[in-house]
Amino acid sequence: MSDTSTDYRPMWQNLGLDLEAHDALLGAIPVMYSQACLSQTNRPEGMSYFDFVMSEIHGLRIKELVDHKAAGGSVVGTFCLYVPEELIRAVGGQGVGLCAGAEWAYGEVERLLPQNTCALIKSAMGFKLGKVCPYGEVADLIVGETTCDGKKKMYELLAEMAPVYVMELPQMKRAKDAALWRSEIDRLVEKLEAATNRSLTAESLRAAIVEVNDKRRALQRLNATRKADPVPISGKDALLAVQVAFYDDVPRFTTMVNSIAEELEARVAAGKGAAPAAAPRILVTGTPMSIPNWKLHDVIEKAGGVVVMEEMCTGSRYYSRLVDETVTDLPGMLDAIAEKYLDINCACFTPNSARMDNIIALAKEYKADGIIQCNLQFCAPYQIEATLVSRAAQEAGIPMLRIDTDYSAGDMGQLTTRVEAFLEMIS
Ligand code: BJ8
C-alpha cells in the first residue's frame, strides 16, 4: 500500500454509491477516529500503518478490490465469523466483513425493520439502503448464516437488493449438528465454485489455510503482549487491529501485525506501557464492535482503565483457534475447517457454557481486575446470556459491570459515570 492522492469519486460513482451521503460519512469517521485513537499518547509507532489504512478505508483498499475483480478475482462479503474465509480465498476470492458500527439512514431502516432491532443489523441495513458502503457494493456475493433471528430475517430483505447466500448454522453442538454443519461447508464450496467459476483444489485450500492461520498467529502474537504489566498497547489500538483484519489484504496485514508485535515485545522487555502500571485492567466481553465503534474502549481508557483483552468476535473469538494444518487431503481439510468454525462460542448456541469458561480463563490469563460485558440492546442471545456470564464472574470472584448500549452517543454521559464508578471500585 502506498500513499496516493487519487480521486476516488468516479470509482464510488461506478459502484453506485450516493456520493453526497458518502461524503457525509467520510467526513464523520475521521473526526471519530481522531477523537478516539489519534488523541492517544504513547502509541506504538507501528500503529501508523493502521492510521493509514483508516485514512484509505474507502479509497485505496476499495481500488485494490476493484482491481482484483478486473483481474478475474471475486469479492465475497460476510457478516459473521462462522463463514470460513479460507474457502473464499481458495477460489480466488477476497473476503470482506460487512458489519457496520455506526447509525446510518435509520429513518429508512425503520420502515423495513422494527425499531427494537439491534444496532448491528440496523446499521448494516442502513449502509446498504443509504448506498454509503463500497465494500457491500463491490461484493459479488454476500454469504449470510442462520445465527440470530434478526440476521436471518435481515438476509431475506437484503436478498432483494444483492446476491445473498445463507449457510445453515446449527444451534447446538452435538454429533448430528456437526454433521449438518460439515454438509453446509460442502454446500458453500459448491456455491463459491459456481459463483467464481473456479474449482477448489487441495493446493489452493492448503495455501489459504496457511495464509489465514498466519494472520491469526500474528494477532495471537500481538495480543499475547497485552498480558504484560504495564500493557504495551491500548485496548483501542488492539481492537482496531482486529477490526482491520476483516478488510485488509491478508499477507500485508500479517506482515504489519508481526512488525507491531515485535515492537510491542521490545516495549514489554523495556517495561514501557501505553497506560500506567496502576491502571485497572479490564476484559471486555459481548457483541462485536465494528468500525467505527470504539465507544466503550474510549470511555474505559479515558476514565483511566486499560482494556487488556476482548472476548468477542472482534477479539479473541476471531484469532484464538487455528485450522489444523497437519491434514493435507481435500476432504480432511474441509473436516478441519468445519471443526474449527463450529468451535466458536456464539450466544446463538445452546448451551454455550464453553464461552463462560473461556471468559474466566482469559480474565485470569490477562490478569484482569474486572470484566465489563457490553451487549447491544435488543440482542436477545447475548443479553440473556449476560446472566450466565455474571454468574460465572461472581463464582470466580471477578468484579463485573454489565452494559447494554447501541451505536448512539446519547448514553455517553451515563456510561462514563458507570465506568468511572466501576474503575474506582476495583482500583
Ligand atoms: S459469531 S456474535 S458475528 S452471530 S448483536 S446481529 S447476535 S442480535 S453479531 Fe455475531 Fe456471528 Fe455470533 Fe459473532 Fe444478532 Fe446479537 Fe445483533 Fe449479533
CSV table of C-alpha atoms and ligand atoms in Angstrom, one decimal:
chain,number,residue,atom,x,y,z
A,1,MET,CA,0.0,0.0,0.0
A,2,SER,CA,1.4,3.4,-0.8
A,3,ASP,CA,0.1,6.9,-0.3
A,4,THR,CA,-2.0,8.3,-3.1
A,5,SER,CA,-3.9,11.4,-4.0
A,6,THR,CA,-6.2,9.6,-6.4
A,7,ASP,CA,-9.7,11.0,-7.0
A,8,TYR,CA,-11.9,8.0,-6.0
A,9,ARG,CA,-15.2,9.7,-6.8
A,10,PRO,CA,-15.5,8.1,-10.3
A,11,MET,CA,-14.9,4.7,-8.7
A,12,TRP,CA,-17.5,5.3,-6.0
A,13,GLN,CA,-19.9,6.5,-8.6
A,14,ASN,CA,-19.4,3.4,-10.7
A,15,LEU,CA,-20.1,1.3,-7.6
A,16,GLY,CA,-23.4,3.1,-7.2
A,17,LEU,CA,-22.7,5.0,-4.0
A,18,ASP,CA,-24.8,8.1,-3.1
A,19,LEU,CA,-21.8,10.5,-3.3
A,20,GLU,CA,-23.4,13.2,-1.2
A,21,ALA,CA,-24.3,10.8,1.6
A,22,HIS,CA,-21.0,9.1,1.3
A,23,ASP,CA,-19.2,12.4,1.7
A,24,ALA,CA,-21.1,13.0,4.9
A,25,LEU,CA,-20.0,9.6,6.2
A,26,LEU,CA,-16.4,10.1,5.2
A,27,GLY,CA,-16.5,13.5,6.9
A,28,ALA,CA,-17.7,11.9,10.2
A,29,ILE,CA,-15.3,8.9,10.5
A,30,PRO,CA,-12.0,10.8,10.7
A,31,VAL,CA,-13.4,13.0,13.4
A,32,MET,CA,-14.4,9.9,15.5
A,33,TYR,CA,-11.1,8.3,14.7
A,34,SER,CA,-9.2,11.3,15.7
A,35,GLN,CA,-11.0,11.8,19.0
A,36,ALA,CA,-10.8,8.1,19.9
A,37,CYS,CA,-7.5,6.9,18.5
A,38,LEU,CA,-5.2,9.7,17.3
A,39,SER,CA,-5.7,11.6,20.5
A,40,GLN,CA,-3.9,8.9,22.5
A,41,THR,CA,-0.4,9.4,23.7
A,42,ASN,CA,2.5,6.9,23.8
A,43,ARG,CA,1.1,4.8,20.9
A,44,PRO,CA,3.3,2.2,19.3
A,45,GLU,CA,5.0,3.5,16.1
A,46,GLY,CA,3.6,0.6,14.1
A,47,MET,CA,0.0,2.0,14.6
A,48,SER,CA,0.9,4.4,11.8
A,49,TYR,CA,0.0,1.6,9.4
A,50,PHE,CA,-3.5,1.4,10.8
A,51,ASP,CA,-3.8,5.2,10.7
A,52,PHE,CA,-3.0,5.0,7.0
A,53,VAL,CA,-5.5,2.1,6.4
A,54,MET,CA,-8.2,4.1,8.2
A,55,SER,CA,-7.4,7.1,6.1
A,56,GLU,CA,-7.8,5.0,2.9
A,57,ILE,CA,-10.5,2.6,4.1
A,58,HIS,CA,-13.0,3.6,1.3
A,59,GLY,CA,-10.2,4.6,-1.1
A,60,LEU,CA,-7.1,2.6,-1.8
A,61,ARG,CA,-8.5,-0.7,-0.3
A,62,ILE,CA,-11.6,-0.5,-2.5
A,63,LYS,CA,-9.4,0.2,-5.5
A,64,GLU,CA,-7.4,-2.9,-4.7
A,65,LEU,CA,-10.6,-4.9,-4.6
A,66,VAL,CA,-11.9,-3.4,-7.9
A,67,ASP,CA,-8.5,-4.2,-9.5
A,68,HIS,CA,-8.7,-7.7,-8.1
A,69,LYS,CA,-12.1,-8.2,-9.8
A,70,ALA,CA,-10.8,-6.8,-13.0
A,71,ALA,CA,-8.0,-9.4,-12.9
A,72,GLY,CA,-10.6,-12.2,-12.7
A,73,GLY,CA,-10.9,-12.5,-8.9
A,74,SER,CA,-14.0,-12.1,-6.8
A,75,VAL,CA,-15.1,-10.3,-3.6
A,76,VAL,CA,-17.3,-12.0,-1.0
A,77,GLY,CA,-19.0,-10.1,1.8
A,78,THR,CA,-19.8,-11.7,5.2
A,79,PHE,CA,-21.4,-10.7,8.4
A,80,CYS,CA,-20.3,-13.4,10.8
A,81,LEU,CA,-17.3,-15.3,12.0
A,82,TYR,CA,-18.8,-18.6,11.1
A,83,VAL,CA,-18.3,-18.1,7.3
A,84,PRO,CA,-14.9,-19.6,6.6
A,85,GLU,CA,-12.6,-17.1,4.8
A,86,GLU,CA,-10.3,-19.9,3.8
A,87,LEU,CA,-12.9,-21.2,1.4
A,88,ILE,CA,-13.4,-17.8,-0.1
A,89,ARG,CA,-9.6,-17.3,-0.7
A,90,ALA,CA,-9.2,-20.8,-2.0
A,91,VAL,CA,-11.4,-20.0,-5.0
A,92,GLY,CA,-9.6,-16.7,-5.8
A,93,GLY,CA,-11.9,-14.5,-3.7
A,94,GLN,CA,-11.2,-11.9,-1.1
A,95,GLY,CA,-13.4,-11.8,1.9
A,96,VAL,CA,-14.7,-8.5,3.4
A,97,GLY,CA,-16.6,-8.0,6.7
A,98,LEU,CA,-19.8,-6.0,6.2
A,99,CYS,CA,-20.9,-5.4,9.8
A,100,ALA,CA,-21.1,-1.7,10.4
A,101,GLY,CA,-20.6,0.2,13.6
A,102,ALA,CA,-22.4,3.4,13.1
A,103,GLU,CA,-26.0,4.6,12.9
A,104,TRP,CA,-26.9,5.4,9.3
A,105,ALA,CA,-30.2,6.0,7.4
A,106,TYR,CA,-32.2,4.8,10.4
A,107,GLY,CA,-35.3,6.6,9.1
A,108,GLU,CA,-35.3,4.3,6.0
A,109,VAL,CA,-34.2,1.3,8.0
A,110,GLU,CA,-37.1,1.6,10.4
A,111,ARG,CA,-39.6,1.5,7.5
A,112,LEU,CA,-38.3,-2.1,7.0
A,113,LEU,CA,-37.2,-3.3,10.4
A,114,PRO,CA,-38.7,-2.9,13.8
A,115,GLN,CA,-37.2,-0.1,15.9
A,116,ASN,CA,-36.2,-2.6,18.5
A,117,THR,CA,-33.7,-4.4,16.3
A,118,CYS,CA,-30.0,-4.5,17.3
A,119,ALA,CA,-27.8,-1.7,16.1
A,120,LEU,CA,-25.5,-4.0,14.2
A,121,ILE,CA,-28.4,-5.2,12.0
A,122,LYS,CA,-29.9,-1.7,11.6
A,123,SER,CA,-26.5,-0.2,10.7
A,124,ALA,CA,-25.8,-2.9,8.1
A,125,MET,CA,-29.2,-2.3,6.5
A,126,GLY,CA,-28.7,1.5,6.8
A,127,PHE,CA,-25.4,1.3,5.0
A,128,LYS,CA,-27.0,-0.7,2.2
A,129,LEU,CA,-30.1,1.4,1.9
A,130,GLY,CA,-28.1,4.7,2.2
A,131,LYS,CA,-25.7,3.5,-0.5
A,132,VAL,CA,-22.6,4.5,1.5
A,133,CYS,CA,-20.7,1.3,1.9
A,134,PRO,CA,-18.3,0.5,-1.0
A,135,TYR,CA,-17.5,-2.9,0.5
A,136,GLY,CA,-21.1,-4.0,0.1
A,137,GLU,CA,-21.3,-2.7,-3.4
A,138,VAL,CA,-18.1,-4.2,-4.6
A,139,ALA,CA,-19.0,-7.7,-3.3
A,140,ASP,CA,-20.1,-10.2,-5.9
A,141,LEU,CA,-21.8,-12.3,-3.3
A,142,ILE,CA,-22.9,-11.9,0.3
A,143,VAL,CA,-22.7,-15.0,2.5
A,144,GLY,CA,-25.0,-15.0,5.5
A,145,GLU,CA,-25.7,-17.5,8.1
A,146,THR,CA,-28.6,-18.6,10.4
A,147,THR,CA,-27.3,-17.3,13.7
A,148,CYS,CA,-29.7,-15.0,15.4
A,149,ASP,CA,-33.3,-14.5,14.2
A,150,GLY,CA,-32.7,-10.8,13.4
A,151,LYS,CA,-29.9,-11.6,10.9
A,152,LYS,CA,-31.8,-14.5,9.4
A,153,LYS,CA,-34.7,-12.2,8.5
A,154,MET,CA,-32.5,-9.3,7.5
A,155,TYR,CA,-30.9,-11.6,4.9
A,156,GLU,CA,-34.3,-12.1,3.3
A,157,LEU,CA,-34.6,-8.4,2.8
A,158,LEU,CA,-31.0,-7.9,1.7
A,159,ALA,CA,-31.5,-10.6,-0.9
A,160,GLU,CA,-33.9,-8.2,-2.7
A,161,MET,CA,-31.0,-5.8,-3.1
A,162,ALA,CA,-27.9,-8.0,-3.6
A,163,PRO,CA,-26.9,-11.6,-4.3
A,164,VAL,CA,-27.2,-13.4,-0.9
A,165,TYR,CA,-26.5,-17.0,0.0
A,166,VAL,CA,-27.2,-18.3,3.5
A,167,MET,CA,-25.4,-21.1,5.3
A,168,GLU,CA,-27.5,-23.1,7.8
A,169,LEU,CA,-25.7,-22.9,11.1
A,170,PRO,CA,-26.9,-25.4,13.7
A,171,GLN,CA,-27.7,-24.0,17.2
A,172,MET,CA,-26.3,-27.0,19.2
A,173,LYS,CA,-23.0,-28.8,19.0
A,174,ARG,CA,-24.0,-32.5,19.1
A,175,ALA,CA,-22.6,-35.0,16.6
A,176,LYS,CA,-25.6,-34.7,14.4
A,177,ASP,CA,-25.2,-30.9,14.4
A,178,ALA,CA,-21.6,-31.2,13.4
A,179,ALA,CA,-22.6,-33.5,10.6
A,180,LEU,CA,-25.1,-30.9,9.3
A,181,TRP,CA,-22.5,-28.2,9.6
A,182,ARG,CA,-20.0,-30.3,7.7
A,183,SER,CA,-22.5,-30.7,4.9
A,184,GLU,CA,-23.1,-26.9,4.9
A,185,ILE,CA,-19.3,-26.5,4.3
A,186,ASP,CA,-19.7,-28.7,1.2
A,187,ARG,CA,-22.7,-26.7,0.1
A,188,LEU,CA,-20.8,-23.4,0.4
A,189,VAL,CA,-17.9,-24.8,-1.6
A,190,GLU,CA,-20.3,-25.7,-4.4
A,191,LYS,CA,-21.9,-22.2,-4.2
A,192,LEU,CA,-18.5,-20.5,-4.3
A,193,GLU,CA,-17.2,-22.6,-7.1
A,194,ALA,CA,-20.3,-21.8,-9.2
A,195,ALA,CA,-20.2,-18.1,-8.3
A,196,THR,CA,-16.5,-17.7,-9.1
A,197,ASN,CA,-16.1,-20.2,-11.9
A,198,ARG,CA,-13.1,-21.7,-10.1
A,199,SER,CA,-12.5,-25.1,-8.6
A,200,LEU,CA,-11.4,-25.7,-5.0
A,201,THR,CA,-8.2,-27.8,-5.1
A,202,ALA,CA,-6.2,-29.3,-2.3
A,203,GLU,CA,-3.3,-27.0,-3.2
A,204,SER,CA,-5.4,-23.8,-3.2
A,205,LEU,CA,-7.2,-24.7,0.1
A,206,ARG,CA,-3.9,-25.7,1.8
A,207,ALA,CA,-2.4,-22.3,0.8
A,208,ALA,CA,-5.5,-20.4,2.0
A,209,ILE,CA,-5.5,-22.3,5.4
A,210,VAL,CA,-1.8,-21.4,6.0
A,211,GLU,CA,-2.4,-17.8,4.9
A,212,VAL,CA,-5.3,-17.3,7.2
A,213,ASN,CA,-3.6,-19.2,10.1
A,214,ASP,CA,-0.6,-16.9,9.7
A,215,LYS,CA,-2.9,-13.9,10.0
A,216,ARG,CA,-4.4,-15.3,13.2
A,217,ARG,CA,-0.9,-16.3,14.5
A,218,ALA,CA,0.2,-12.7,14.1
A,219,LEU,CA,-2.9,-11.4,16.0
A,220,GLN,CA,-2.2,-14.0,18.7
A,221,ARG,CA,1.4,-12.7,19.0
A,222,LEU,CA,0.3,-9.1,19.2
A,223,ASN,CA,-2.4,-9.9,21.8
A,224,ALA,CA,-0.1,-12.0,23.9
A,225,THR,CA,1.9,-8.9,24.7
A,226,ARG,CA,-1.2,-7.5,26.5
A,227,LYS,CA,-0.6,-9.9,29.4
A,228,ALA,CA,2.3,-7.7,30.4
A,229,ASP,CA,2.1,-5.1,33.1
A,230,PRO,CA,2.3,-2.3,32.1
A,231,VAL,CA,0.4,-3.2,28.9
A,232,PRO,CA,2.3,-2.1,25.8
A,233,ILE,CA,-0.7,-1.2,23.6
A,234,SER,CA,-4.0,0.4,24.4
A,235,GLY,CA,-7.2,-1.6,24.1
A,236,LYS,CA,-8.4,0.8,21.4
A,237,ASP,CA,-5.4,0.1,19.2
A,238,ALA,CA,-5.6,-3.6,19.8
A,239,LEU,CA,-9.3,-3.6,18.9
A,240,LEU,CA,-8.5,-1.6,15.8
A,241,ALA,CA,-6.1,-4.2,14.6
A,242,VAL,CA,-8.7,-6.9,14.8
A,243,GLN,CA,-11.4,-4.7,13.1
A,244,VAL,CA,-9.0,-4.1,10.2
A,245,ALA,CA,-8.3,-7.9,9.9
A,246,PHE,CA,-11.8,-8.2,8.3
A,247,TYR,CA,-11.0,-5.8,5.4
A,248,ASP,CA,-7.3,-5.7,4.7
A,249,ASP,CA,-5.1,-7.7,2.3
A,250,VAL,CA,-4.2,-10.8,4.2
A,251,PRO,CA,-0.4,-11.2,3.6
A,252,ARG,CA,0.2,-7.5,4.0
A,253,PHE,CA,-1.8,-7.3,7.2
A,254,THR,CA,0.1,-10.3,8.6
A,255,THR,CA,3.4,-8.7,7.9
A,256,MET,CA,2.3,-5.4,9.5
A,257,VAL,CA,0.9,-7.0,12.6
A,258,ASN,CA,4.0,-9.1,13.1
A,259,SER,CA,6.0,-6.0,12.9
A,260,ILE,CA,3.9,-4.2,15.5
A,261,ALA,CA,4.1,-7.3,17.7
A,262,GLU,CA,7.9,-7.2,17.5
A,263,GLU,CA,7.8,-3.5,18.6
A,264,LEU,CA,5.4,-4.4,21.5
A,265,GLU,CA,7.7,-7.3,22.6
A,266,ALA,CA,10.5,-4.8,22.8
A,267,ARG,CA,8.3,-2.4,24.8
A,268,VAL,CA,7.5,-5.2,27.2
A,269,ALA,CA,11.2,-6.0,27.6
A,270,ALA,CA,11.8,-2.3,28.4
A,271,GLY,CA,8.8,-2.1,30.7
A,272,LYS,CA,7.3,0.6,28.6
A,273,GLY,CA,3.5,0.8,28.8
A,274,ALA,CA,0.7,2.5,26.8
A,275,ALA,CA,-1.0,3.0,30.2
A,276,PRO,CA,0.5,3.3,33.7
A,277,ALA,CA,1.1,0.1,35.5
A,278,ALA,CA,-1.5,1.1,38.1
A,279,ALA,CA,-4.3,1.4,35.5
A,280,PRO,CA,-7.2,-1.0,36.2
A,281,ARG,CA,-7.0,-3.9,33.7
A,282,ILE,CA,-10.3,-4.7,32.0
A,283,LEU,CA,-11.5,-7.7,30.0
A,284,VAL,CA,-14.4,-6.7,27.7
A,285,THR,CA,-16.8,-9.4,26.5
A,286,GLY,CA,-20.0,-9.3,24.4
A,287,THR,CA,-21.3,-8.5,21.0
A,288,PRO,CA,-18.9,-7.5,18.2
A,289,MET,CA,-17.6,-3.9,17.8
A,290,SER,CA,-17.3,-2.9,14.2
A,291,ILE,CA,-15.6,0.2,12.7
A,292,PRO,CA,-16.2,3.0,13.8
A,293,ASN,CA,-17.5,1.7,17.1
A,294,TRP,CA,-14.7,2.5,19.6
A,295,LYS,CA,-17.2,3.9,22.1
A,296,LEU,CA,-16.8,1.6,25.2
A,297,HIS,CA,-13.0,1.3,24.9
A,298,ASP,CA,-12.8,5.0,24.6
A,299,VAL,CA,-14.8,5.6,27.7
A,300,ILE,CA,-12.8,3.0,29.7
A,301,GLU,CA,-9.4,4.3,28.7
A,302,LYS,CA,-10.3,8.0,29.0
A,303,ALA,CA,-11.5,7.1,32.5
A,304,GLY,CA,-8.1,5.7,33.4
A,305,GLY,CA,-8.6,2.0,32.8
A,306,VAL,CA,-7.0,-0.1,30.1
A,307,VAL,CA,-8.6,-2.9,28.1
A,308,VAL,CA,-6.3,-5.9,28.1
A,309,MET,CA,-8.5,-8.4,26.2
A,310,GLU,CA,-11.7,-8.7,24.1
A,311,GLU,CA,-13.7,-11.9,24.3
A,312,MET,CA,-15.8,-11.1,21.3
A,313,CYS,CA,-15.9,-11.7,17.5
A,314,THR,CA,-13.8,-8.5,17.1
A,315,GLY,CA,-11.3,-10.1,19.5
A,316,SER,CA,-10.2,-13.5,20.7
A,317,ARG,CA,-13.1,-15.4,19.1
A,318,TYR,CA,-11.6,-14.4,15.8
A,319,TYR,CA,-8.0,-15.4,16.2
A,320,SER,CA,-7.7,-17.8,19.2
A,321,ARG,CA,-8.1,-21.0,17.2
A,322,LEU,CA,-6.3,-22.1,14.0
A,323,VAL,CA,-7.4,-24.7,11.4
A,324,ASP,CA,-5.4,-27.9,11.7
A,325,GLU,CA,-2.6,-27.6,9.2
A,326,THR,CA,-1.4,-31.2,9.5
A,327,VAL,CA,-4.1,-32.6,7.3
A,328,THR,CA,-3.3,-32.3,3.5
A,329,ASP,CA,-6.1,-34.2,1.6
A,330,LEU,CA,-9.1,-32.1,0.5
A,331,PRO,CA,-11.9,-33.8,2.5
A,332,GLY,CA,-9.7,-33.8,5.6
A,333,MET,CA,-9.0,-30.1,5.3
A,334,LEU,CA,-12.7,-29.4,4.9
A,335,ASP,CA,-13.3,-31.5,8.1
A,336,ALA,CA,-10.7,-29.4,9.8
A,337,ILE,CA,-12.4,-26.2,8.7
A,338,ALA,CA,-15.8,-27.4,9.8
A,339,GLU,CA,-14.4,-28.4,13.2
A,340,LYS,CA,-12.6,-25.1,13.8
A,341,TYR,CA,-15.5,-22.9,12.9
A,342,LEU,CA,-18.1,-24.9,14.9
A,343,ASP,CA,-15.8,-24.4,18.0
A,344,ILE,CA,-16.6,-20.6,18.1
A,345,ASN,CA,-18.6,-19.7,21.2
A,346,CYS,CA,-21.5,-17.6,20.0
A,347,ALA,CA,-24.5,-16.9,22.2
A,348,CYS,CA,-26.7,-18.2,19.3
A,349,PHE,CA,-25.7,-21.7,20.5
A,350,THR,CA,-27.3,-23.6,23.4
A,351,PRO,CA,-25.8,-24.5,25.7
A,352,ASN,CA,-22.8,-22.1,25.3
A,353,SER,CA,-21.0,-22.9,28.6
A,354,ALA,CA,-17.6,-23.0,26.9
A,355,ARG,CA,-17.9,-19.2,26.5
A,356,MET,CA,-18.2,-18.7,30.3
A,357,ASP,CA,-15.2,-20.9,30.9
A,358,ASN,CA,-13.2,-19.0,28.2
A,359,ILE,CA,-14.1,-15.6,29.7
A,360,ILE,CA,-12.9,-16.6,33.1
A,361,ALA,CA,-9.7,-18.3,31.8
A,362,LEU,CA,-8.9,-15.2,29.7
A,363,ALA,CA,-9.6,-12.8,32.7
A,364,LYS,CA,-7.1,-14.8,34.7
A,365,GLU,CA,-4.5,-15.2,31.9
A,366,TYR,CA,-4.6,-11.4,31.2
A,367,LYS,CA,-4.7,-10.5,34.9
A,368,ALA,CA,-7.9,-8.6,34.5
A,369,ASP,CA,-9.1,-6.6,37.6
A,370,GLY,CA,-12.6,-6.6,36.3
A,371,ILE,CA,-14.9,-7.7,33.4
A,372,ILE,CA,-17.1,-5.4,31.5
A,373,GLN,CA,-19.7,-7.1,29.4
A,374,CYS,CA,-21.1,-4.9,26.7
A,375,ASN,CA,-24.0,-6.1,24.6
A,376,LEU,CA,-26.1,-4.4,22.0
A,377,GLN,CA,-29.6,-3.5,23.1
A,378,PHE,CA,-32.2,-5.9,21.6
A,379,CYS,CA,-29.7,-8.7,21.1
A,380,ALA,CA,-31.6,-11.4,22.9
A,381,PRO,CA,-28.9,-14.1,22.7
A,382,TYR,CA,-26.2,-12.0,24.4
A,383,GLN,CA,-28.4,-10.0,26.7
A,384,ILE,CA,-30.0,-13.2,28.1
A,385,GLU,CA,-26.6,-15.0,28.3
A,386,ALA,CA,-25.3,-12.0,30.3
A,387,THR,CA,-26.9,-13.5,33.4
A,388,LEU,CA,-24.7,-16.6,33.0
A,389,VAL,CA,-21.6,-14.5,32.3
A,390,SER,CA,-22.4,-12.5,35.5
A,391,ARG,CA,-22.8,-15.7,37.5
A,392,ALA,CA,-19.5,-17.1,36.2
A,393,ALA,CA,-17.7,-13.9,37.1
A,394,GLN,CA,-19.2,-13.9,40.6
A,395,GLU,CA,-18.2,-17.5,41.2
A,396,ALA,CA,-14.7,-16.7,40.0
A,397,GLY,CA,-14.6,-13.7,42.3
A,398,ILE,CA,-14.0,-11.2,39.5
A,399,PRO,CA,-15.9,-7.9,39.7
A,400,MET,CA,-18.2,-7.3,36.7
A,401,LEU,CA,-20.1,-4.4,35.1
A,402,ARG,CA,-22.9,-5.0,32.7
A,403,ILE,CA,-23.6,-2.5,29.9
A,404,ASP,CA,-26.4,-2.6,27.3
A,405,THR,CA,-25.9,0.0,24.7
A,406,ASP,CA,-26.1,0.9,21.0
A,407,TYR,CA,-24.2,3.0,18.5
A,408,SER,CA,-25.5,6.4,19.5
A,409,ALA,CA,-23.6,8.9,21.6
A,410,GLY,CA,-26.8,9.6,23.7
A,411,ASP,CA,-25.7,7.4,26.7
A,412,MET,CA,-22.0,8.5,26.8
A,413,GLY,CA,-22.5,10.6,29.9
A,414,GLN,CA,-24.2,7.8,31.8
A,415,LEU,CA,-21.7,5.2,30.5
A,416,THR,CA,-18.8,7.3,31.7
A,417,THR,CA,-20.3,7.7,35.2
A,418,ARG,CA,-20.9,4.0,35.5
A,419,VAL,CA,-17.4,3.0,34.1
A,420,GLU,CA,-15.7,5.6,36.4
A,421,ALA,CA,-17.5,4.2,39.4
A,422,PHE,CA,-16.6,0.6,38.4
A,423,LEU,CA,-12.9,1.5,37.9
A,424,GLU,CA,-12.8,3.3,41.3
A,425,MET,CA,-14.3,0.2,43.0
A,426,ILE,CA,-11.7,-2.2,41.5
A,427,SER,CA,-8.7,0.1,41.9
B,1,BJ8,S1,-20.5,-15.5,15.8
B,1,BJ8,S2,-21.7,-12.7,17.8
B,1,BJ8,S3,-20.5,-12.3,14.4
B,1,BJ8,S4,-23.7,-14.0,15.1
B,1,BJ8,S5,-25.6,-8.4,18.1
B,1,BJ8,S6,-26.7,-9.5,14.9
B,1,BJ8,S7,-26.2,-11.9,17.5
B,1,BJ8,S8,-28.9,-9.6,17.6
B,1,BJ8,S9,-23.4,-10.3,15.7
B,1,BJ8,FE1,-22.4,-12.2,15.7
B,1,BJ8,FE2,-21.6,-14.3,14.2
B,1,BJ8,FE3,-22.3,-14.6,16.8
B,1,BJ8,FE4,-20.1,-13.3,16.2
B,1,BJ8,FE5,-27.8,-10.9,16.2
B,1,BJ8,FE6,-27.0,-10.0,18.6
B,1,BJ8,FE7,-27.4,-8.3,16.7
B,1,BJ8,FE8,-25.3,-10.1,16.6
